[in-house]
PDB file of C-alpha atoms in Angstrom:
ATOM      1  CA  UNK N 267       0.000   0.000   0.000  1.00  0.00           C
ATOM      2  CA  UNK N 268       1.274   3.479  -0.911  1.00  0.00           C
ATOM      3  CA  UNK N 269      -0.223   6.613   0.653  1.00  0.00           C
ATOM      4  CA  UNK N 270       0.753  10.068  -0.645  1.00  0.00           C
ATOM      5  CA  UNK N 271       0.559  13.019   1.756  1.00  0.00           C
ATOM      6  CA  UNK N 272       1.393  16.286  -0.063  1.00  0.00           C
ATOM      7  CA  UNK N 273       2.190  19.567   1.713  1.00  0.00           C
ATOM      8  CA  UNK N 274       2.096  18.077   5.196  1.00  0.00           C
ATOM      9  CA  UNK N 275       3.825  18.086   8.574  1.00  0.00           C
ATOM     10  CA  UNK N 276       5.830  15.478  10.477  1.00  0.00           C
ATOM     11  CA  UNK N 277       2.998  15.225  13.010  1.00  0.00           C
ATOM     12  CA  UNK N 278       0.464  14.408  10.294  1.00  0.00           C
ATOM     13  CA  UNK N 279       2.771  11.813   8.740  1.00  0.00           C
ATOM     14  CA  UNK N 280       3.265  10.196  12.139  1.00  0.00           C
ATOM     15  CA  UNK N 281      -0.503  10.086  12.645  1.00  0.00           C
ATOM     16  CA  UNK N 282      -0.982   8.416   9.263  1.00  0.00           C
ATOM     17  CA  UNK N 283       1.663   5.821  10.146  1.00  0.00           C
ATOM     18  CA  UNK N 284      -0.208   4.892  13.303  1.00  0.00           C
ATOM     19  CA  UNK N 285      -3.541   4.669  11.455  1.00  0.00           C
ATOM     20  CA  UNK N 286      -2.058   2.449   8.736  1.00  0.00           C
ATOM     21  CA  UNK N 287      -0.476   0.228  11.338  1.00  0.00           C
ATOM     22  CA  UNK N 288      -3.741  -0.182  13.207  1.00  0.00           C
ATOM     23  CA  UNK N 289      -5.901  -0.728  10.128  1.00  0.00           C
ATOM     24  CA  UNK N 290      -3.463  -2.977   8.272  1.00  0.00           C
ATOM     25  CA  UNK N 291      -2.104  -4.951  11.174  1.00  0.00           C
ATOM     26  CA  UNK N 292       1.485  -3.824  10.586  1.00  0.00           C
ATOM     27  CA  UNK N 293       3.470  -3.410  13.789  1.00  0.00           C
ATOM     28  CA  UNK N 294       6.892  -2.097  14.669  1.00  0.00           C
ATOM     29  CA  UNK N 295       7.601  -5.037  16.966  1.00  0.00           C
ATOM     30  CA  UNK N 296      10.507  -6.917  15.420  1.00  0.00           C
ATOM     31  CA  UNK N 297      11.968  -3.869  13.670  1.00  0.00           C
ATOM     32  CA  UNK N 298      15.668  -4.185  14.421  1.00  0.00           C
ATOM     33  CA  UNK N 299      16.879  -0.785  13.220  1.00  0.00           C
ATOM     34  CA  UNK N 300      16.072   2.510  11.526  1.00  0.00           C
ATOM     35  CA  UNK N 301      17.668   2.998   8.109  1.00  0.00           C
ATOM     36  CA  UNK N 302      17.976   6.586   6.904  1.00  0.00           C
ATOM     37  CA  UNK N 303      18.516   6.905   3.147  1.00  0.00           C
ATOM     38  CA  UNK N 304      19.747  10.340   2.080  1.00  0.00           C
ATOM     39  CA  UNK N 305      19.721  11.123  -1.643  1.00  0.00           C
ATOM     40  CA  UNK N 306      18.986  14.170  -3.750  1.00  0.00           C
ATOM     41  CA  UNK N 307      18.091  12.168  -6.857  1.00  0.00           C
ATOM     42  CA  UNK N 308      14.536  10.861  -7.198  1.00  0.00           C
ATOM     43  CA  UNK N 309      15.534   8.058  -9.577  1.00  0.00           C
ATOM     44  CA  UNK N 310      18.317   7.004  -7.215  1.00  0.00           C
ATOM     45  CA  UNK N 311      15.805   7.111  -4.359  1.00  0.00           C
ATOM     46  CA  UNK N 312      13.630   4.474  -6.064  1.00  0.00           C
ATOM     47  CA  UNK N 313      16.630   2.227  -6.645  1.00  0.00           C
ATOM     48  CA  UNK N 314      17.666   2.682  -3.021  1.00  0.00           C
ATOM     49  CA  UNK N 315      14.153   1.866  -1.787  1.00  0.00           C
ATOM     50  CA  UNK N 316      14.135  -1.331  -3.862  1.00  0.00           C
ATOM     51  CA  UNK N 317      17.490  -2.354  -2.357  1.00  0.00           C
ATOM     52  CA  UNK N 318      16.369  -1.469   1.181  1.00  0.00           C
ATOM     53  CA  UNK N 319      13.131  -3.443   0.734  1.00  0.00           C
ATOM     54  CA  UNK N 320      15.090  -6.563  -0.207  1.00  0.00           C
ATOM     55  CA  UNK N 321      17.620  -6.057   2.603  1.00  0.00           C
ATOM     56  CA  UNK N 322      14.750  -5.595   5.074  1.00  0.00           C
ATOM     57  CA  UNK N 323      13.663  -9.201   4.560  1.00  0.00           C
ATOM     58  CA  UNK N 324      16.801 -10.114   6.478  1.00  0.00           C
ATOM     59  CA  UNK N 325      16.820  -6.987   8.658  1.00  0.00           C
ATOM     60  CA  UNK N 326      13.239  -5.776   9.368  1.00  0.00           C
ATOM     61  CA  UNK N 327      13.472  -2.029   9.773  1.00  0.00           C
ATOM     62  CA  UNK N 328      11.869   1.351   9.261  1.00  0.00           C
ATOM     63  CA  UNK N 329      13.289   3.009   6.154  1.00  0.00           C
ATOM     64  CA  UNK N 330      13.242   6.812   6.064  1.00  0.00           C
ATOM     65  CA  UNK N 331      14.094   8.209   2.635  1.00  0.00           C
ATOM     66  CA  UNK N 332      15.063  11.864   2.326  1.00  0.00           C
ATOM     67  CA  UNK N 333      14.968  13.553  -1.078  1.00  0.00           C
ATOM     68  CA  UNK N 334      15.208  17.190  -2.139  1.00  0.00           C
ATOM     69  CA  UNK N 335      12.531  18.951  -4.136  1.00  0.00           C
ATOM     70  CA  UNK N 336      12.504  22.451  -5.641  1.00  0.00           C
ATOM     71  CA  UNK N 337      15.039  24.544  -3.739  1.00  0.00           C
ATOM     72  CA  UNK N 338      13.411  27.776  -4.951  1.00  0.00           C
ATOM     73  CA  UNK N 339       9.975  26.784  -3.633  1.00  0.00           C
ATOM     74  CA  UNK N 340       8.455  27.602  -0.261  1.00  0.00           C
ATOM     75  CA  UNK N 341       9.684  25.339   2.565  1.00  0.00           C
ATOM     76  CA  UNK N 342       7.169  22.499   2.471  1.00  0.00           C
ATOM     77  CA  UNK N 343       7.150  18.780   3.130  1.00  0.00           C
ATOM     78  CA  UNK N 344       5.671  16.160   0.784  1.00  0.00           C
ATOM     79  CA  UNK N 345       5.511  12.645   2.177  1.00  0.00           C
ATOM     80  CA  UNK N 346       4.701   9.141   1.098  1.00  0.00           C
ATOM     81  CA  UNK N 347       4.193   6.046   3.258  1.00  0.00           C
ATOM     82  CA  UNK N 348       4.694   2.532   1.903  1.00  0.00           C
ATOM     83  CA  UNK N 349       3.688  -0.564   3.854  1.00  0.00           C
ATOM     84  CA  UNK N 350       2.880  -4.175   3.047  1.00  0.00           C
ATOM     85  CA  UNK N 351       4.000  -5.532  -0.312  1.00  0.00           C
ATOM     86  CA  UNK N 352       5.408  -2.158  -1.361  1.00  0.00           C
ATOM     87  CA  UNK N 353       7.821  -2.088   1.587  1.00  0.00           C
ATOM     88  CA  UNK N 354       9.300  -5.569   1.897  1.00  0.00           C
ATOM     89  CA  UNK N 355       9.608  -6.373   5.602  1.00  0.00           C
ATOM     90  CA  UNK N 356       9.843  -2.715   6.502  1.00  0.00           C
ATOM     91  CA  UNK N 357       7.876   0.517   6.683  1.00  0.00           C
ATOM     92  CA  UNK N 358       9.068   3.083   4.165  1.00  0.00           C
ATOM     93  CA  UNK N 359       8.592   6.782   4.801  1.00  0.00           C
ATOM     94  CA  UNK N 360       9.624   8.975   1.864  1.00  0.00           C
ATOM     95  CA  UNK N 361      10.108  12.645   2.779  1.00  0.00           C
ATOM     96  CA  UNK N 362      10.546  15.175  -0.017  1.00  0.00           C
ATOM     97  CA  UNK N 363      11.982  18.431   1.341  1.00  0.00           C
ATOM     98  CA  UNK N 364      11.231  21.558  -0.648  1.00  0.00           C
ATOM     99  CA  UNK N 365      12.879  24.962  -0.369  1.00  0.00           C
ATOM    100  CA  UNK N 366      14.981  25.795   2.680  1.00  0.00           C
ATOM    101  CA  UNK N 367      13.593  22.755   4.493  1.00  0.00           C
ATOM    102  CA  UNK N 368      16.231  20.711   2.629  1.00  0.00           C
ATOM    103  CA  UNK N 369      18.839  22.303   4.892  1.00  0.00           C
ATOM    104  CA  UNK N 370      17.254  20.736   7.969  1.00  0.00           C
ATOM    105  CA  UNK N 371      17.127  17.025   7.137  1.00  0.00           C
ATOM    106  CA  UNK N 372      18.067  15.884  10.631  1.00  0.00           C
ATOM    107  CA  UNK N 373      15.251  17.893  12.246  1.00  0.00           C
ATOM    108  CA  UNK N 374      12.689  16.410   9.870  1.00  0.00           C
ATOM    109  CA  UNK N 375      13.867  12.836  10.357  1.00  0.00           C
ATOM    110  CA  UNK N 376      14.047  12.776  14.172  1.00  0.00           C
ATOM    111  CA  UNK N 377      10.275  12.289  14.785  1.00  0.00           C
ATOM    112  CA  UNK N 378      10.343   9.083  12.724  1.00  0.00           C
ATOM    113  CA  UNK N 379      13.250   7.303  14.418  1.00  0.00           C
ATOM    114  CA  UNK N 380      12.235   4.081  16.126  1.00  0.00           C
ATOM    115  CA  UNK N 381      12.978   4.219  19.869  1.00  0.00           C
ATOM    116  CA  UNK N 382      15.647   1.945  21.347  1.00  0.00           C
ATOM    117  CA  UNK N 383      16.907   0.664  17.996  1.00  0.00           C
ATOM    118  CA  UNK N 384      20.202   1.305  16.173  1.00  0.00           C
ATOM    119  CA  UNK N 385      20.235   3.990  13.487  1.00  0.00           C
ATOM    120  CA  UNK N 386      22.054   3.462  10.203  1.00  0.00           C
ATOM    121  CA  UNK N 387      22.583   6.258   7.670  1.00  0.00           C
ATOM    122  CA  UNK N 388      23.121   5.427   4.000  1.00  0.00           C
ATOM    123  CA  UNK N 389      24.121   7.820   1.224  1.00  0.00           C
ATOM    124  CA  UNK N 390      23.578   5.836  -2.020  1.00  0.00           C
ATOM    125  CA  UNK N 391      25.170   8.469  -4.257  1.00  0.00           C
ATOM    126  CA  UNK N 392      27.196  11.537  -3.247  1.00  0.00           C
ATOM    127  CA  UNK N 393      28.145  11.445   0.429  1.00  0.00           C
ATOM    128  CA  UNK N 394      29.153  14.219   2.849  1.00  0.00           C
ATOM    129  CA  UNK N 395      32.853  15.001   3.032  1.00  0.00           C
ATOM    130  CA  UNK N 396      32.956  13.643   6.600  1.00  0.00           C
ATOM    131  CA  UNK N 397      29.896  11.407   7.142  1.00  0.00           C
ATOM    132  CA  UNK N 398      30.324  11.227  10.926  1.00  0.00           C
ATOM    133  CA  UNK N 399      30.167  15.038  11.191  1.00  0.00           C
ATOM    134  CA  UNK N 400      27.098  15.373   8.979  1.00  0.00           C
ATOM    135  CA  UNK N 401      23.911  16.078  11.004  1.00  0.00           C
ATOM    136  CA  UNK N 402      22.423  12.792   9.810  1.00  0.00           C
ATOM    137  CA  UNK N 403      25.680  10.973  10.418  1.00  0.00           C
ATOM    138  CA  UNK N 404      25.720  12.149  14.029  1.00  0.00           C
ATOM    139  CA  UNK N 405      22.423  10.336  14.591  1.00  0.00           C
ATOM    140  CA  UNK N 406      23.799   7.020  13.331  1.00  0.00           C
ATOM    141  CA  UNK N 407      26.082   4.369  14.795  1.00  0.00           C
ATOM    142  CA  UNK N 408      26.742   2.996  11.304  1.00  0.00           C
ATOM    143  CA  UNK N 409      27.311   5.139   8.207  1.00  0.00           C
ATOM    144  CA  UNK N 410      27.268   3.600   4.730  1.00  0.00           C
ATOM    145  CA  UNK N 411      28.560   5.364   1.615  1.00  0.00           C
ATOM    146  CA  UNK N 412      28.957   4.132  -1.973  1.00  0.00           C
ATOM    147  CA  UNK N 413      31.914   5.412  -3.962  1.00  0.00           C
ATOM    148  CA  UNK N 414      30.566   3.570  -7.022  1.00  0.00           C
ATOM    149  CA  UNK N 415      28.019   6.354  -7.599  1.00  0.00           C
ATOM    150  CA  UNK N 416      30.336   9.283  -6.825  1.00  0.00           C
ATOM    151  CA  UNK N 417      31.279  11.726  -9.613  1.00  0.00           C
ATOM    152  CA  UNK N 418      34.963  10.713  -9.264  1.00  0.00           C
ATOM    153  CA  UNK N 419      35.014   7.143  -7.981  1.00  0.00           C
ATOM    154  CA  UNK N 420      38.760   6.828  -7.383  1.00  0.00           C
ATOM    155  CA  UNK N 421      38.970  10.136  -5.529  1.00  0.00           C
ATOM    156  CA  UNK N 422      35.911   9.169  -3.487  1.00  0.00           C
ATOM    157  CA  UNK N 423      37.277   5.846  -2.229  1.00  0.00           C
ATOM    158  CA  UNK N 424      40.680   7.383  -1.497  1.00  0.00           C
ATOM    159  CA  UNK N 425      39.036  10.158   0.528  1.00  0.00           C
ATOM    160  CA  UNK N 426      37.330   7.651   2.829  1.00  0.00           C
ATOM    161  CA  UNK N 427      40.470   7.247   4.949  1.00  0.00           C
ATOM    162  CA  UNK N 428      40.817  10.969   5.708  1.00  0.00           C
ATOM    163  CA  UNK N 429      37.157  11.178   6.748  1.00  0.00           C
ATOM    164  CA  UNK N 430      37.068   7.791   8.487  1.00  0.00           C
ATOM    165  CA  UNK N 431      35.362   7.385  11.859  1.00  0.00           C
ATOM    166  CA  UNK N 432      34.555   4.107  13.614  1.00  0.00           C
ATOM    167  CA  UNK N 433      31.261   2.887  12.148  1.00  0.00           C
ATOM    168  CA  UNK N 434      31.978   4.033   8.576  1.00  0.00           C
ATOM    169  CA  UNK N 435      31.886   1.633   5.628  1.00  0.00           C
ATOM    170  CA  UNK N 436      31.405   1.743   1.859  1.00  0.00           C
ATOM    171  CA  UNK N 437      29.417  -0.604  -0.373  1.00  0.00           C
ATOM    172  CA  UNK N 438      32.408  -0.933  -2.705  1.00  0.00           C
ATOM    173  CA  UNK N 439      34.018  -2.891   0.140  1.00  0.00           C
ATOM    174  CA  UNK N 440      31.216  -5.444   0.403  1.00  0.00           C
ATOM    175  CA  UNK N 441      31.165  -5.827  -3.394  1.00  0.00           C
ATOM    176  CA  UNK N 442      34.496  -7.685  -3.176  1.00  0.00           C
ATOM    177  CA  UNK N 443      33.639 -10.068  -0.318  1.00  0.00           C
ATOM    178  CA  UNK N 444      33.569 -13.117  -2.599  1.00  0.00           C
ATOM    179  CA  UNK N 445      36.775 -12.052  -4.365  1.00  0.00           C
ATOM    180  CA  UNK N 446      38.563 -11.784  -1.025  1.00  0.00           C
ATOM    181  CA  UNK N 447      37.288 -15.176   0.084  1.00  0.00           C
ATOM    182  CA  UNK N 448      38.355 -16.862  -3.149  1.00  0.00           C
ATOM    183  CA  UNK N 449      41.844 -15.315  -3.048  1.00  0.00           C
ATOM    184  CA  UNK N 450      42.328 -16.269   0.592  1.00  0.00           C
ATOM    185  CA  UNK N 451      41.261 -19.869  -0.116  1.00  0.00           C
ATOM    186  CA  UNK N 452      43.608 -20.140  -3.104  1.00  0.00           C
ATOM    187  CA  UNK N 453      46.555 -18.903  -1.034  1.00  0.00           C
ATOM    188  CA  UNK N 454      45.867 -21.490   1.658  1.00  0.00           C
ATOM    189  CA  UNK N 455      46.603 -24.302  -0.777  1.00  0.00           C
ATOM    190  CA  UNK N 456      50.042 -25.752  -1.515  1.00  0.00           C
ATOM    191  CA  UNK N 457      52.631 -24.754  -2.501  1.00  0.00           C
ATOM    192  CA  UNK N 458      52.817 -22.332   0.412  1.00  0.00           C
ATOM    193  CA  UNK N 459      55.098 -19.750  -1.177  1.00  0.00           C
ATOM    194  CA  UNK N 460      55.230 -16.087  -0.291  1.00  0.00           C
ATOM    195  CA  UNK N 461      53.540 -13.624  -2.631  1.00  0.00           C
ATOM    196  CA  UNK N 462      56.066 -11.210  -4.137  1.00  0.00           C
ATOM    197  CA  UNK N 463      53.712  -8.907  -6.083  1.00  0.00           C
ATOM    198  CA  UNK N 464      50.070  -8.463  -7.056  1.00  0.00           C
ATOM    199  CA  UNK N 465      48.170  -6.871  -9.931  1.00  0.00           C
ATOM    200  CA  UNK N 466      44.533  -5.765  -9.941  1.00  0.00           C
ATOM    201  CA  UNK N 467      43.108  -4.698 -13.297  1.00  0.00           C
ATOM    202  CA  UNK N 468      39.685  -3.723 -14.578  1.00  0.00           C
ATOM    203  CA  UNK N 469      37.634  -0.590 -15.205  1.00  0.00           C
ATOM    204  CA  UNK N 470      39.388   2.580 -14.079  1.00  0.00           C
ATOM    205  CA  UNK N 471      36.164   3.881 -12.503  1.00  0.00           C
ATOM    206  CA  UNK N 472      35.539   0.791 -10.337  1.00  0.00           C
ATOM    207  CA  UNK N 473      36.312   1.689  -6.684  1.00  0.00           C
ATOM    208  CA  UNK N 474      35.753  -1.910  -5.557  1.00  0.00           C
ATOM    209  CA  UNK N 475      38.947  -2.814  -7.419  1.00  0.00           C
ATOM    210  CA  UNK N 476      40.799   0.085  -5.819  1.00  0.00           C
ATOM    211  CA  UNK N 477      39.915  -1.075  -2.335  1.00  0.00           C
ATOM    212  CA  UNK N 478      40.678  -4.689  -3.279  1.00  0.00           C
ATOM    213  CA  UNK N 479      44.160  -3.522  -4.254  1.00  0.00           C
ATOM    214  CA  UNK N 480      44.418  -1.656  -0.941  1.00  0.00           C
ATOM    215  CA  UNK N 481      43.423  -4.793   0.957  1.00  0.00           C
ATOM    216  CA  UNK N 482      46.080  -6.849  -0.819  1.00  0.00           C
ATOM    217  CA  UNK N 483      48.730  -4.180  -0.191  1.00  0.00           C
ATOM    218  CA  UNK N 484      47.953  -4.128   3.541  1.00  0.00           C
ATOM    219  CA  UNK N 485      47.596  -7.880   4.051  1.00  0.00           C
ATOM    220  CA  UNK N 486      50.509  -9.036   1.887  1.00  0.00           C
ATOM    221  CA  UNK N 487      52.861  -6.060   2.278  1.00  0.00           C
ATOM    222  CA  UNK N 488      54.117  -6.452  -1.302  1.00  0.00           C
ATOM    223  CA  UNK N 489      54.012  -4.160  -4.366  1.00  0.00           C
ATOM    224  CA  UNK N 490      50.466  -3.975  -5.736  1.00  0.00           C
ATOM    225  CA  UNK N 491      49.743  -2.546  -9.179  1.00  0.00           C
ATOM    226  CA  UNK N 492      46.330  -1.177 -10.214  1.00  0.00           C
ATOM    227  CA  UNK N 493      45.850  -1.255 -13.983  1.00  0.00           C
ATOM    228  CA  UNK N 494      43.095  -0.588 -16.515  1.00  0.00           C
ATOM    229  CA  UNK N 495      42.098  -3.516 -18.692  1.00  0.00           C
ATOM    230  CA  UNK N 496      40.399  -6.890 -18.379  1.00  0.00           C
ATOM    231  CA  UNK N 497      38.916  -7.773 -15.000  1.00  0.00           C
ATOM    232  CA  UNK N 498      41.726  -9.740 -13.413  1.00  0.00           C
ATOM    233  CA  UNK N 499      43.579 -10.242 -10.119  1.00  0.00           C
ATOM    234  CA  UNK N 500      46.982 -11.919 -10.224  1.00  0.00           C
ATOM    235  CA  UNK N 501      49.242 -12.891  -7.345  1.00  0.00           C
ATOM    236  CA  UNK N 502      52.845 -13.666  -8.241  1.00  0.00           C
ATOM    237  CA  UNK N 503      54.677 -16.028  -5.917  1.00  0.00           C
ATOM    238  CA  UNK N 504      58.315 -17.109  -5.946  1.00  0.00           C
ATOM    239  CA  UNK N 505      57.853 -19.858  -8.565  1.00  0.00           C
ATOM    240  CA  UNK N 506      54.082 -19.962  -9.119  1.00  0.00           C
ATOM    241  CA  UNK N 507      51.140 -17.619  -9.669  1.00  0.00           C
ATOM    242  CA  UNK N 508      47.417 -17.399  -8.953  1.00  0.00           C
ATOM    243  CA  UNK N 509      44.994 -15.451 -11.123  1.00  0.00           C
ATOM    244  CA  UNK N 510      41.265 -14.859 -11.243  1.00  0.00           C
ATOM    245  CA  UNK N 511      39.786 -13.534 -14.479  1.00  0.00           C
ATOM    246  CA  UNK N 512      36.166 -12.704 -15.233  1.00  0.00           C
ATOM    247  CA  UNK N 513      34.366 -10.952 -18.090  1.00  0.00           C
ATOM    248  CA  UNK N 514      33.209  -7.476 -16.993  1.00  0.00           C
ATOM    249  CA  UNK N 515      29.543  -8.454 -17.161  1.00  0.00           C
ATOM    250  CA  UNK N 516      29.998 -12.172 -16.585  1.00  0.00           C
ATOM    251  CA  UNK N 517      28.917 -14.364 -13.703  1.00  0.00           C
ATOM    252  CA  UNK N 518      31.641 -17.010 -13.902  1.00  0.00           C
ATOM    253  CA  UNK N 519      35.345 -16.461 -13.252  1.00  0.00           C
ATOM    254  CA  UNK N 520      38.342 -18.587 -14.160  1.00  0.00           C
ATOM    255  CA  UNK N 521      40.790 -19.498 -11.391  1.00  0.00           C
ATOM    256  CA  UNK N 522      44.270 -20.355 -12.693  1.00  0.00           C
ATOM    257  CA  UNK N 523      47.080 -21.772 -10.568  1.00  0.00           C
ATOM    258  CA  UNK N 524      50.481 -22.864 -11.823  1.00  0.00           C
ATOM    259  CA  UNK N 525      50.648 -26.630 -12.247  1.00  0.00           C
ATOM    260  CA  UNK N 526      46.917 -27.176 -11.692  1.00  0.00           C
ATOM    261  CA  UNK N 527      43.931 -27.335 -14.049  1.00  0.00           C
ATOM    262  CA  UNK N 528      41.830 -24.212 -14.483  1.00  0.00           C
ATOM    263  CA  UNK N 529      38.702 -24.006 -12.353  1.00  0.00           C
ATOM    264  CA  UNK N 530      35.437 -22.228 -13.150  1.00  0.00           C
ATOM    265  CA  UNK N 531      33.876 -20.499 -10.134  1.00  0.00           C
ATOM    266  CA  UNK N 532      30.644 -18.541  -9.656  1.00  0.00           C
ATOM    267  CA  UNK N 533      31.610 -14.901  -9.133  1.00  0.00           C
ATOM    268  CA  UNK N 534      28.869 -12.561 -10.325  1.00  0.00           C
ATOM    269  CA  UNK N 535      28.968  -8.867  -9.484  1.00  0.00           C
ATOM    270  CA  UNK N 536      27.081  -8.313  -6.241  1.00  0.00           C
ATOM    271  CA  UNK N 537      24.062  -6.042  -6.384  1.00  0.00           C
ATOM    272  CA  UNK N 538      23.407  -3.126  -4.073  1.00  0.00           C
ATOM    273  CA  UNK N 539      20.734  -5.032  -2.131  1.00  0.00           C
ATOM    274  CA  UNK N 540      23.168  -7.866  -1.335  1.00  0.00           C
ATOM    275  CA  UNK N 541      25.884  -5.466  -0.250  1.00  0.00           C
ATOM    276  CA  UNK N 542      23.486  -3.424   1.866  1.00  0.00           C
ATOM    277  CA  UNK N 543      22.191  -6.552   3.610  1.00  0.00           C
ATOM    278  CA  UNK N 544      25.769  -7.580   4.402  1.00  0.00           C
ATOM    279  CA  UNK N 545      26.639  -4.199   5.878  1.00  0.00           C
ATOM    280  CA  UNK N 546      23.507  -4.224   8.040  1.00  0.00           C
ATOM    281  CA  UNK N 547      24.619  -7.523   9.616  1.00  0.00           C
ATOM    282  CA  UNK N 548      27.275  -5.755  11.615  1.00  0.00           C
ATOM    283  CA  UNK N 549      26.922  -2.505  13.495  1.00  0.00           C
ATOM    284  CA  UNK N 550      30.406  -2.444  15.019  1.00  0.00           C
ATOM    285  CA  UNK N 551      33.713  -1.187  13.644  1.00  0.00           C
ATOM    286  CA  UNK N 552      35.057  -2.967  10.559  1.00  0.00           C
ATOM    287  CA  UNK N 553      38.810  -3.061  11.238  1.00  0.00           C
ATOM    288  CA  UNK N 554      39.622  -4.848   7.962  1.00  0.00           C
ATOM    289  CA  UNK N 555      37.875  -2.143   5.937  1.00  0.00           C
ATOM    290  CA  UNK N 556      40.058   0.433   7.686  1.00  0.00           C
ATOM    291  CA  UNK N 557      43.120  -1.709   6.948  1.00  0.00           C
ATOM    292  CA  UNK N 558      42.194  -1.754   3.245  1.00  0.00           C
ATOM    293  CA  UNK N 559      41.765   2.035   3.212  1.00  0.00           C
ATOM    294  CA  UNK N 560      45.230   2.422   4.710  1.00  0.00           C
ATOM    295  CA  UNK N 561      46.623   0.125   2.022  1.00  0.00           C
ATOM    296  CA  UNK N 562      45.400   2.376  -0.805  1.00  0.00           C
ATOM    297  CA  UNK N 563      48.390   4.669  -0.302  1.00  0.00           C
ATOM    298  CA  UNK N 564      50.711   1.741  -1.105  1.00  0.00           C
ATOM    299  CA  UNK N 565      49.045   0.909  -4.442  1.00  0.00           C
ATOM    300  CA  UNK N 566      50.841   1.843  -7.653  1.00  0.00           C
ATOM    301  CA  UNK N 567      48.476   3.120 -10.385  1.00  0.00           C
ATOM    302  CA  UNK N 568      49.499   2.448 -13.957  1.00  0.00           C
TER     303      UNK N 568
END
């Protein structure tokens, strides 16, 4: 069910939420967190809502979506409430801030925060320079950005270290979870030789590959080269090598190891909803993500 409430107030929206809950049987019991989605793009907002709805099936929550309307208009609030099949396992409250009201997102969102539950803030496109110091970021114990949708993806992921505060993460990090697992498993197999260098290649504007290179540089403490070209990660050892290659839009990768037959492994690109669900599983500090950010300074770009 979708209910539009144009030119309204936070009090009226809250009243409508209660009425919908009572008439439809939806309850907030079982909601494990409040997810704030902050975007200025209406199209991006719909994609973010779809991802949040899917993630909410694993993490029932209230989703509060903040978008900006006409900045030259009078300061007004347009709202929309989605429950039932249009909201996954969550309640979705979409708040469109017009005029100067867009400068007061945190004040508008506060009345809708669920009591006694963690608050997570997610910027699906352009994020604040320092998320933890943003008014919305101050409300949250977990702050999720996505360098993939930034105007300059490489600059965005590199800037995450300077702005880092415990509780920060980026969806480009969770996009490489399966890559990291596959590389770690391959290295655990004989022969147990030390890695002497690594190469990560792919699209220049793919921040997930940048942070993968940073992770390798920190964990292996060897020269790591970031190149543009086919999607490929190669680890050179003293007498052998390990490589993973996958077509840019493919779902199956090829694992090659010296002296062993090639292996085909499932390795599709992870969607936003999968990555978001993973990040919502943990609300503490991700030390390995911070380690990977530190490793970015050691990566050689070619």
